[in-house]
PDB file of C-alpha atoms in Angstrom:
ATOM      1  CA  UNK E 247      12.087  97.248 225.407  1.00 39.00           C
ATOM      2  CA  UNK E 248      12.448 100.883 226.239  1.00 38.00           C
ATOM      3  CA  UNK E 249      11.989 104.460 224.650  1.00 37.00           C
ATOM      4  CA  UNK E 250      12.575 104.740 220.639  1.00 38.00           C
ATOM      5  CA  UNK E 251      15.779 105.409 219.497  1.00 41.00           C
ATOM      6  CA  UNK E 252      14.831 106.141 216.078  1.00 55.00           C
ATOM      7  CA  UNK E 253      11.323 107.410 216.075  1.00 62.00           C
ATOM      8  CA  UNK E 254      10.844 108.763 212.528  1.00 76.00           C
ATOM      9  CA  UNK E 255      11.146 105.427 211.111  1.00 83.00           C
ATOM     10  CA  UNK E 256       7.748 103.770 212.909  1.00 88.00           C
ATOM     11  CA  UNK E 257       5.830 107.091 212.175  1.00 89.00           C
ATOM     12  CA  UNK E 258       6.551 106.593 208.631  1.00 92.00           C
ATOM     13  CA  UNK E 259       5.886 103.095 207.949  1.00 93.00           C
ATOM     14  CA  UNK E 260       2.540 103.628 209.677  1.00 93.00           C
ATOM     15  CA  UNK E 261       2.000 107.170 207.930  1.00 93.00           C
ATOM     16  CA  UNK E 262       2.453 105.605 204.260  1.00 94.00           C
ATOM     17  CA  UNK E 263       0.208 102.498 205.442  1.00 94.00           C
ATOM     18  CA  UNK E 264      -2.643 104.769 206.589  1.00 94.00           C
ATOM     19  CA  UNK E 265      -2.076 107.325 203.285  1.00 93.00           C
ATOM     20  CA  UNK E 266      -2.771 104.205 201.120  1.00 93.00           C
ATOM     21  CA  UNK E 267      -6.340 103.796 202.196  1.00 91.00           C
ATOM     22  CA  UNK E 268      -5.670 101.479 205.017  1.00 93.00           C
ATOM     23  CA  UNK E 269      -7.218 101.281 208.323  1.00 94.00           C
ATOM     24  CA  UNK E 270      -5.140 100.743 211.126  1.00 96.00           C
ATOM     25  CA  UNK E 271      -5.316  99.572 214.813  1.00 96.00           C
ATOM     26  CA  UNK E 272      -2.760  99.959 217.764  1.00 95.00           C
ATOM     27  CA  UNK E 273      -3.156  97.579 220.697  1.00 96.00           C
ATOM     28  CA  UNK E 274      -0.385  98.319 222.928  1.00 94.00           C
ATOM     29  CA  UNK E 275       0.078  95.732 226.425  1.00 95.00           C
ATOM     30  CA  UNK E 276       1.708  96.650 229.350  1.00 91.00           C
ATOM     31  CA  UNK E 277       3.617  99.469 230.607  1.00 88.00           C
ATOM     32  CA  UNK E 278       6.335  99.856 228.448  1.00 85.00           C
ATOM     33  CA  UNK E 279       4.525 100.954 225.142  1.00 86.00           C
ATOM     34  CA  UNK E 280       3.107 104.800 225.599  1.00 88.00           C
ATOM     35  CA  UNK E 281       0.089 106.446 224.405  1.00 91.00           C
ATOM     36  CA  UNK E 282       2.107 108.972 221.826  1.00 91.00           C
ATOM     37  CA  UNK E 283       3.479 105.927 220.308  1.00 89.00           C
ATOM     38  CA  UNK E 284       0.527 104.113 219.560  1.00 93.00           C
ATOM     39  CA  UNK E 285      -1.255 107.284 218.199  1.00 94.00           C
ATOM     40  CA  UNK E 286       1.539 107.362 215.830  1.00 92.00           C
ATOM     41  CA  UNK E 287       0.696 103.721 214.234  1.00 94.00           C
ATOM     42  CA  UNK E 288      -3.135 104.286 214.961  1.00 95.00           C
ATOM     43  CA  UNK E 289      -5.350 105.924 212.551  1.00 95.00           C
ATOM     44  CA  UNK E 290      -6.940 108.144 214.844  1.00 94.00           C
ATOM     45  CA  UNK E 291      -7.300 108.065 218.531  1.00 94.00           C
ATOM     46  CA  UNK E 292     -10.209 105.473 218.399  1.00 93.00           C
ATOM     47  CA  UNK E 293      -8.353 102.752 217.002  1.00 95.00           C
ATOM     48  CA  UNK E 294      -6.031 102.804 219.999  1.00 96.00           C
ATOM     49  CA  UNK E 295      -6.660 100.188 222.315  1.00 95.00           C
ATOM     50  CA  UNK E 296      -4.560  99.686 225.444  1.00 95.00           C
ATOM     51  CA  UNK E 297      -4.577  97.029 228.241  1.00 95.00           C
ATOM     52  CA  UNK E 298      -2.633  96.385 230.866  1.00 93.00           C
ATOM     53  CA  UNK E 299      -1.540  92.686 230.169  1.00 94.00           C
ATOM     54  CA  UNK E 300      -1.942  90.268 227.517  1.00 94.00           C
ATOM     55  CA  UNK E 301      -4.583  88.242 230.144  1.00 92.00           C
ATOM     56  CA  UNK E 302      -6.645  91.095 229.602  1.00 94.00           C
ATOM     57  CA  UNK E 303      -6.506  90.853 225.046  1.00 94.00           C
ATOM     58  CA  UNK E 304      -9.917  88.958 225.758  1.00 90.00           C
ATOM     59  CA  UNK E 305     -12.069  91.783 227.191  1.00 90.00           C
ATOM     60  CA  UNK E 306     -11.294  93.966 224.085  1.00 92.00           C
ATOM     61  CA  UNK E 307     -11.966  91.008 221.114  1.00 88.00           C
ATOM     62  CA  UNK E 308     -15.288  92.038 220.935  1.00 83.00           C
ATOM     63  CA  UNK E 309     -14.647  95.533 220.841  1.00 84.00           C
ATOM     64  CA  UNK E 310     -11.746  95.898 218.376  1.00 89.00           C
ATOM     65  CA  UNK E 311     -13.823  93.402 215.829  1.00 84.00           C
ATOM     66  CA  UNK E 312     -17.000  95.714 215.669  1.00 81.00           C
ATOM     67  CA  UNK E 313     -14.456  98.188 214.906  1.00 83.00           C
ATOM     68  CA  UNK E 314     -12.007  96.351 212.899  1.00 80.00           C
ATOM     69  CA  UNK E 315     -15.029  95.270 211.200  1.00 74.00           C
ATOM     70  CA  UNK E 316     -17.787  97.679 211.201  1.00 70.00           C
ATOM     71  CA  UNK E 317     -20.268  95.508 213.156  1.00 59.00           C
ATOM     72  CA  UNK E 318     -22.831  96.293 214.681  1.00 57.00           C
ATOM     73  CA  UNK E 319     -23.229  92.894 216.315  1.00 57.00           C
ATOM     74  CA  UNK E 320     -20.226  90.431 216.781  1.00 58.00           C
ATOM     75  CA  UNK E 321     -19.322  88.195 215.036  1.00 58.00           C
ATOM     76  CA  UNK E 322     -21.197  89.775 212.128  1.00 61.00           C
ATOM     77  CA  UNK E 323     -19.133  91.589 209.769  1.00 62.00           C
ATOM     78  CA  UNK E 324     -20.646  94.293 207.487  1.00 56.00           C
ATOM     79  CA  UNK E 325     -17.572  95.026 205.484  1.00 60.00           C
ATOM     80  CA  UNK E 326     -17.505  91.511 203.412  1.00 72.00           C
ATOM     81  CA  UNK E 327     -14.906  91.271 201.944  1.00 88.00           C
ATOM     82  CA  UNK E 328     -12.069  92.354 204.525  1.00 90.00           C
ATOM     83  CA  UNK E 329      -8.367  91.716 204.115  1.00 94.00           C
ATOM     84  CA  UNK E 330      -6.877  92.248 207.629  1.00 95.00           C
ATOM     85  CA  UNK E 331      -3.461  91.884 208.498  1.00 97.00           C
ATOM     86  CA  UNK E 332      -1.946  91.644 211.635  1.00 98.00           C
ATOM     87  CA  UNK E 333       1.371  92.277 212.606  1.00 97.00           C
ATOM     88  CA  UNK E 334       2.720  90.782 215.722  1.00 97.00           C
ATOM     89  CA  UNK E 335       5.409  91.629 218.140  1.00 95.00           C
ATOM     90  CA  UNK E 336       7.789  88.860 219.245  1.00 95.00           C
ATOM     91  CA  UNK E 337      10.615  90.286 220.869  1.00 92.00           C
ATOM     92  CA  UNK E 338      12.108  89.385 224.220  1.00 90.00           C
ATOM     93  CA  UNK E 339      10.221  91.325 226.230  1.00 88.00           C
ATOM     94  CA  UNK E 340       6.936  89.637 225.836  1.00 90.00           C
ATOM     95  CA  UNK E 341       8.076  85.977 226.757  1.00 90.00           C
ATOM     96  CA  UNK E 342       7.039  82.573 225.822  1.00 93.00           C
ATOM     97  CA  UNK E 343       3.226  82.672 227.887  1.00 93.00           C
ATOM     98  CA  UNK E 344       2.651  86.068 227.072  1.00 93.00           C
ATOM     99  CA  UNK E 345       2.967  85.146 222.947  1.00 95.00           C
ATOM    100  CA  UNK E 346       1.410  82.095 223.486  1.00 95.00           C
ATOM    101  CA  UNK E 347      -1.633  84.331 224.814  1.00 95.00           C
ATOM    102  CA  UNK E 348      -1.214  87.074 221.866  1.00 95.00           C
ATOM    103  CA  UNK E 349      -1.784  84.079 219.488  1.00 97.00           C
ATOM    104  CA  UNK E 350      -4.682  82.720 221.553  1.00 95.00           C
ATOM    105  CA  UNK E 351      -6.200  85.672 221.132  1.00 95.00           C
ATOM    106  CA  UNK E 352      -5.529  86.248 217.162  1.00 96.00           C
ATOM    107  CA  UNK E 353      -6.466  83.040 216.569  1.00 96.00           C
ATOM    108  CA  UNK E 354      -9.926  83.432 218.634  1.00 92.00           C
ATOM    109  CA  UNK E 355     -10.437  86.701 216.932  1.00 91.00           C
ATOM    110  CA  UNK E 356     -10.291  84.909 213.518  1.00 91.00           C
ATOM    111  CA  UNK E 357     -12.155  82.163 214.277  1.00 87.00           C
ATOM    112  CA  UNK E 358     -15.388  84.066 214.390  1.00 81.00           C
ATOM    113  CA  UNK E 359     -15.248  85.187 210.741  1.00 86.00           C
ATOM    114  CA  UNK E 360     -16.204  83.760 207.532  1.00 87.00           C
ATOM    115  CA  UNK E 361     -12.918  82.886 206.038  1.00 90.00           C
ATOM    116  CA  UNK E 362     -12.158  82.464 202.231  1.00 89.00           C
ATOM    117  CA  UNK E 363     -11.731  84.002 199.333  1.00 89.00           C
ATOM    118  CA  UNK E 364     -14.688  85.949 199.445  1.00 88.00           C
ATOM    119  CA  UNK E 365     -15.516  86.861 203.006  1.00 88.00           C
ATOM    120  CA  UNK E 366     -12.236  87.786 205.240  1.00 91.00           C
ATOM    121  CA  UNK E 367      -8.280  86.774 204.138  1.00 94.00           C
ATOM    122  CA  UNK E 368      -6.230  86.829 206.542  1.00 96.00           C
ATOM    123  CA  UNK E 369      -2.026  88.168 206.563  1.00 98.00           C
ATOM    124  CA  UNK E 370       0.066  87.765 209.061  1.00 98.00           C
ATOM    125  CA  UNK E 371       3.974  88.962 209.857  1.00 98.00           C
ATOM    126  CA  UNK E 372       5.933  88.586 213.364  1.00 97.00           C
ATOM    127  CA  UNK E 373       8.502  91.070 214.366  1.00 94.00           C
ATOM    128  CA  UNK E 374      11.165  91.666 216.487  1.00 92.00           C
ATOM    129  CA  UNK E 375      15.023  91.897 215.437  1.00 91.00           C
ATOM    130  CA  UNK E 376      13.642  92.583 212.004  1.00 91.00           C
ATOM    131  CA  UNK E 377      11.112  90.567 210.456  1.00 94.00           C
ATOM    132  CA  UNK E 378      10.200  87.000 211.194  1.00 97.00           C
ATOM    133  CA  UNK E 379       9.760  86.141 207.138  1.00 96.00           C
ATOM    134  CA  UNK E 380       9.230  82.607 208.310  1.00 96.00           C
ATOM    135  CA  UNK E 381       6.330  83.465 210.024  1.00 96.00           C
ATOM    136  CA  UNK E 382       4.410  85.861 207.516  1.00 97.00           C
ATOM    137  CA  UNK E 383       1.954  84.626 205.314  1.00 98.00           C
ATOM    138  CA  UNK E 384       0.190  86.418 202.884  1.00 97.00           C
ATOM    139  CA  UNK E 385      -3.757  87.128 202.405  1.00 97.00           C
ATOM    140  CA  UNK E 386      -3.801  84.452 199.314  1.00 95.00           C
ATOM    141  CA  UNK E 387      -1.896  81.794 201.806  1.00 96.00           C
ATOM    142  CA  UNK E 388      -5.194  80.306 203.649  1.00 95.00           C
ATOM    143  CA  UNK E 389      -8.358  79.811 201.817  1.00 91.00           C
ATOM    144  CA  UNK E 390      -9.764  77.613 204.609  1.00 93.00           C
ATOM    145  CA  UNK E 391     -10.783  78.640 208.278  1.00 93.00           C
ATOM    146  CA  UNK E 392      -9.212  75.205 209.465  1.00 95.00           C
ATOM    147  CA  UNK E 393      -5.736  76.001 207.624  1.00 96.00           C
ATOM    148  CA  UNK E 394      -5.553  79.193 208.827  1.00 97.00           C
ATOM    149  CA  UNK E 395      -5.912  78.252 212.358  1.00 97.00           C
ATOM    150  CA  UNK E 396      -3.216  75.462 211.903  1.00 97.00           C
ATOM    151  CA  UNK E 397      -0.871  78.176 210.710  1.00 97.00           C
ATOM    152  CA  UNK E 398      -1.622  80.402 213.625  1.00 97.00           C
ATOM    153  CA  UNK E 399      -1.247  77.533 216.092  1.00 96.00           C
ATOM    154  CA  UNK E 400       2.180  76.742 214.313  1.00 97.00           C
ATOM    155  CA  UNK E 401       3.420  80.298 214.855  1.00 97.00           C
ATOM    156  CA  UNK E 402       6.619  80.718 217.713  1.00 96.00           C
ATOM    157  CA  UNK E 403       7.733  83.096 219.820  1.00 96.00           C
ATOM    158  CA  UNK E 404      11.177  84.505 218.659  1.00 94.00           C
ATOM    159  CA  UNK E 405      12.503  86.619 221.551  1.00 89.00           C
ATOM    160  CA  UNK E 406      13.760  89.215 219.071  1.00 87.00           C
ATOM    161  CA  UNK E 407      16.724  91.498 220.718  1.00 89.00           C
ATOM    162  CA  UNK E 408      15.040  94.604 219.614  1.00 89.00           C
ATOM    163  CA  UNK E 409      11.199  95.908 218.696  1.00 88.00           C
ATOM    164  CA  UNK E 410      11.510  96.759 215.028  1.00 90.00           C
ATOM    165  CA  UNK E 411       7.794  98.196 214.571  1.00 92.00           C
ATOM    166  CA  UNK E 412       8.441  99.878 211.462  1.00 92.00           C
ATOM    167  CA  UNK E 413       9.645  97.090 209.466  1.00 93.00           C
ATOM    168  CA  UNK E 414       6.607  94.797 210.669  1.00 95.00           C
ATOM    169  CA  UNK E 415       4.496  97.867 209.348  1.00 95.00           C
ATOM    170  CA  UNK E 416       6.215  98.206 206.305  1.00 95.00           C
ATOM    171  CA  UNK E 417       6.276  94.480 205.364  1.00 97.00           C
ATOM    172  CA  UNK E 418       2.741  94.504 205.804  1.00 97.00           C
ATOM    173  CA  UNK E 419       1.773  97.619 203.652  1.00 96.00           C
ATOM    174  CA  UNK E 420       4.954  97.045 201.312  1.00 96.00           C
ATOM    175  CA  UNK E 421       4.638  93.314 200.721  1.00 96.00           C
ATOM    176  CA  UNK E 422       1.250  91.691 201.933  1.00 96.00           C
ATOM    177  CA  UNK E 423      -0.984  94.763 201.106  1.00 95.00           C
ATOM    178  CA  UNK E 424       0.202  94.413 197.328  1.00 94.00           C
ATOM    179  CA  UNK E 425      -2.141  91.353 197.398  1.00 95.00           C
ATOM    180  CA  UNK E 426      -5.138  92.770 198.969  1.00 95.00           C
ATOM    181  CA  UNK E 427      -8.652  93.103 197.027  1.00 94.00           C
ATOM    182  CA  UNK E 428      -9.354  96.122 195.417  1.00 93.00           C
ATOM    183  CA  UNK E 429     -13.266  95.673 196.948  1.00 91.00           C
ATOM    184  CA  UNK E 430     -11.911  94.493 200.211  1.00 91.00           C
ATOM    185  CA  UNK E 431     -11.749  96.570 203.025  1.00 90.00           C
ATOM    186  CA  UNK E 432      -8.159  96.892 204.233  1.00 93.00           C
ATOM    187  CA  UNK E 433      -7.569  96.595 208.028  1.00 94.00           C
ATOM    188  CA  UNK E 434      -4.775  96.092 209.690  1.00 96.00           C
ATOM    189  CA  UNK E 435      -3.986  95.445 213.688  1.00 97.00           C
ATOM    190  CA  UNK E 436      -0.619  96.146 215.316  1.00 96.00           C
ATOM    191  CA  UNK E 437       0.379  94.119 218.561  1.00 96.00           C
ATOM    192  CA  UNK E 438       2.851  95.901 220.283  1.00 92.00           C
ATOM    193  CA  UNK E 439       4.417  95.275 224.228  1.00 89.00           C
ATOM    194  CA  UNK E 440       6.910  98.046 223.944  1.00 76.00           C
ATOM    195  CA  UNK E 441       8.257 101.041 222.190  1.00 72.00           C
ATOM    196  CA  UNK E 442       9.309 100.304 218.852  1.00 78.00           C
ATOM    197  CA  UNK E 443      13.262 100.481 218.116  1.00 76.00           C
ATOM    198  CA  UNK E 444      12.850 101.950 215.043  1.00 61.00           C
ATOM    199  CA  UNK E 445       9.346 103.428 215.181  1.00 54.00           C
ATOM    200  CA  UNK E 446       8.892 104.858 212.129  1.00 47.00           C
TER     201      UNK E 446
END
């Protein structure tokens, strides 16, 4: 991946997900995603979180779900109910280990939680050349911890020619937020390896 080539697009799909109420987190891994970029998904500076490789996603779990999640002592979650979302980057760049390690750690950071219909749902959507629509499950999909984690487990890397950012964001707030709780607290976490191709 390399610099944006159309960087309105990202911006705006993360702009009209944030304007709708929704809380959302940049993780960026590597070298090839910048700072500016993920303050453009990111809420607010705080909910950036950058490491340096995806070996290193498992120092921050703790840290990103007392944010994600408002508590005060992991795996305790203060915001019951939460719908969180994540969208996930699986373009070329990351490679087979490295998104094998991404899902390790999504699935890990679920695992923790209370899962069902009144505690934390959980929607996912992969990205890369576009959408991976395959992939993407909404926050109805899983009522049980165990299905969830199947799903997860079942999820492939799809070496995507380009980083479409944007539409992952967009799907997410355009299609999976529609089913969100009204009581829930919506979260949503962006994994990123490189600037977006369309960031929006």
């Amino acid at each position: 991946d390399g610099n944006s080539h159309e960087t309105d697009k990202t911006k705006q799909a993360a702009d009209e997900a944030r304007d709708s109420g929704l809380e959302v987190f940049a993780v960026g891994i590597g070298h090839n995603v910048t700072s500016e970029e993920l303050r453009r998904i990111a809420s607010d500076d705080s909910h950036v979180i950058e490491v340096l490789s995806y070996r290193l996603l498992e120092g921050i779990r703790r840290q990103l779900a007392k944010q994600a999640c408002d508590a005060p002592v992991y795996p305790s979650c203060t915001m019951d109910p939460v719908d969180l979302s994540f969208v996930i980057d699986s373009s070329v760049s990351i490679g087979q280990d490295n998104f094998t390690i991404g899902m390790k750690f999504v699935k890990e950071f679920v695992e923790e939680f209370q899962i069902g219909r009144k505690g934390v749902r959980v929607a996912v959507v992969t990205f890369g050349q576009g959408i991976y629509r395959s992939d993407a499950f909404d926050f109805d999909t899983h009522t049980s911890k165990k299905e969830l984690l199947d799903t997860l487990e079942s999820i492939t890397w799809r070496h995507g020619g380009a980083t479409y950012t944007g539409a992952g964001i967009e799907y997410m707030h355009t299609v999976q937020m529609r089913k969100a709780r009204a009581n829930a607290a919506h979260v949503a976490i962006v994994l990123t390896d490189g600037q977006s191709t369309d960031p929006r």
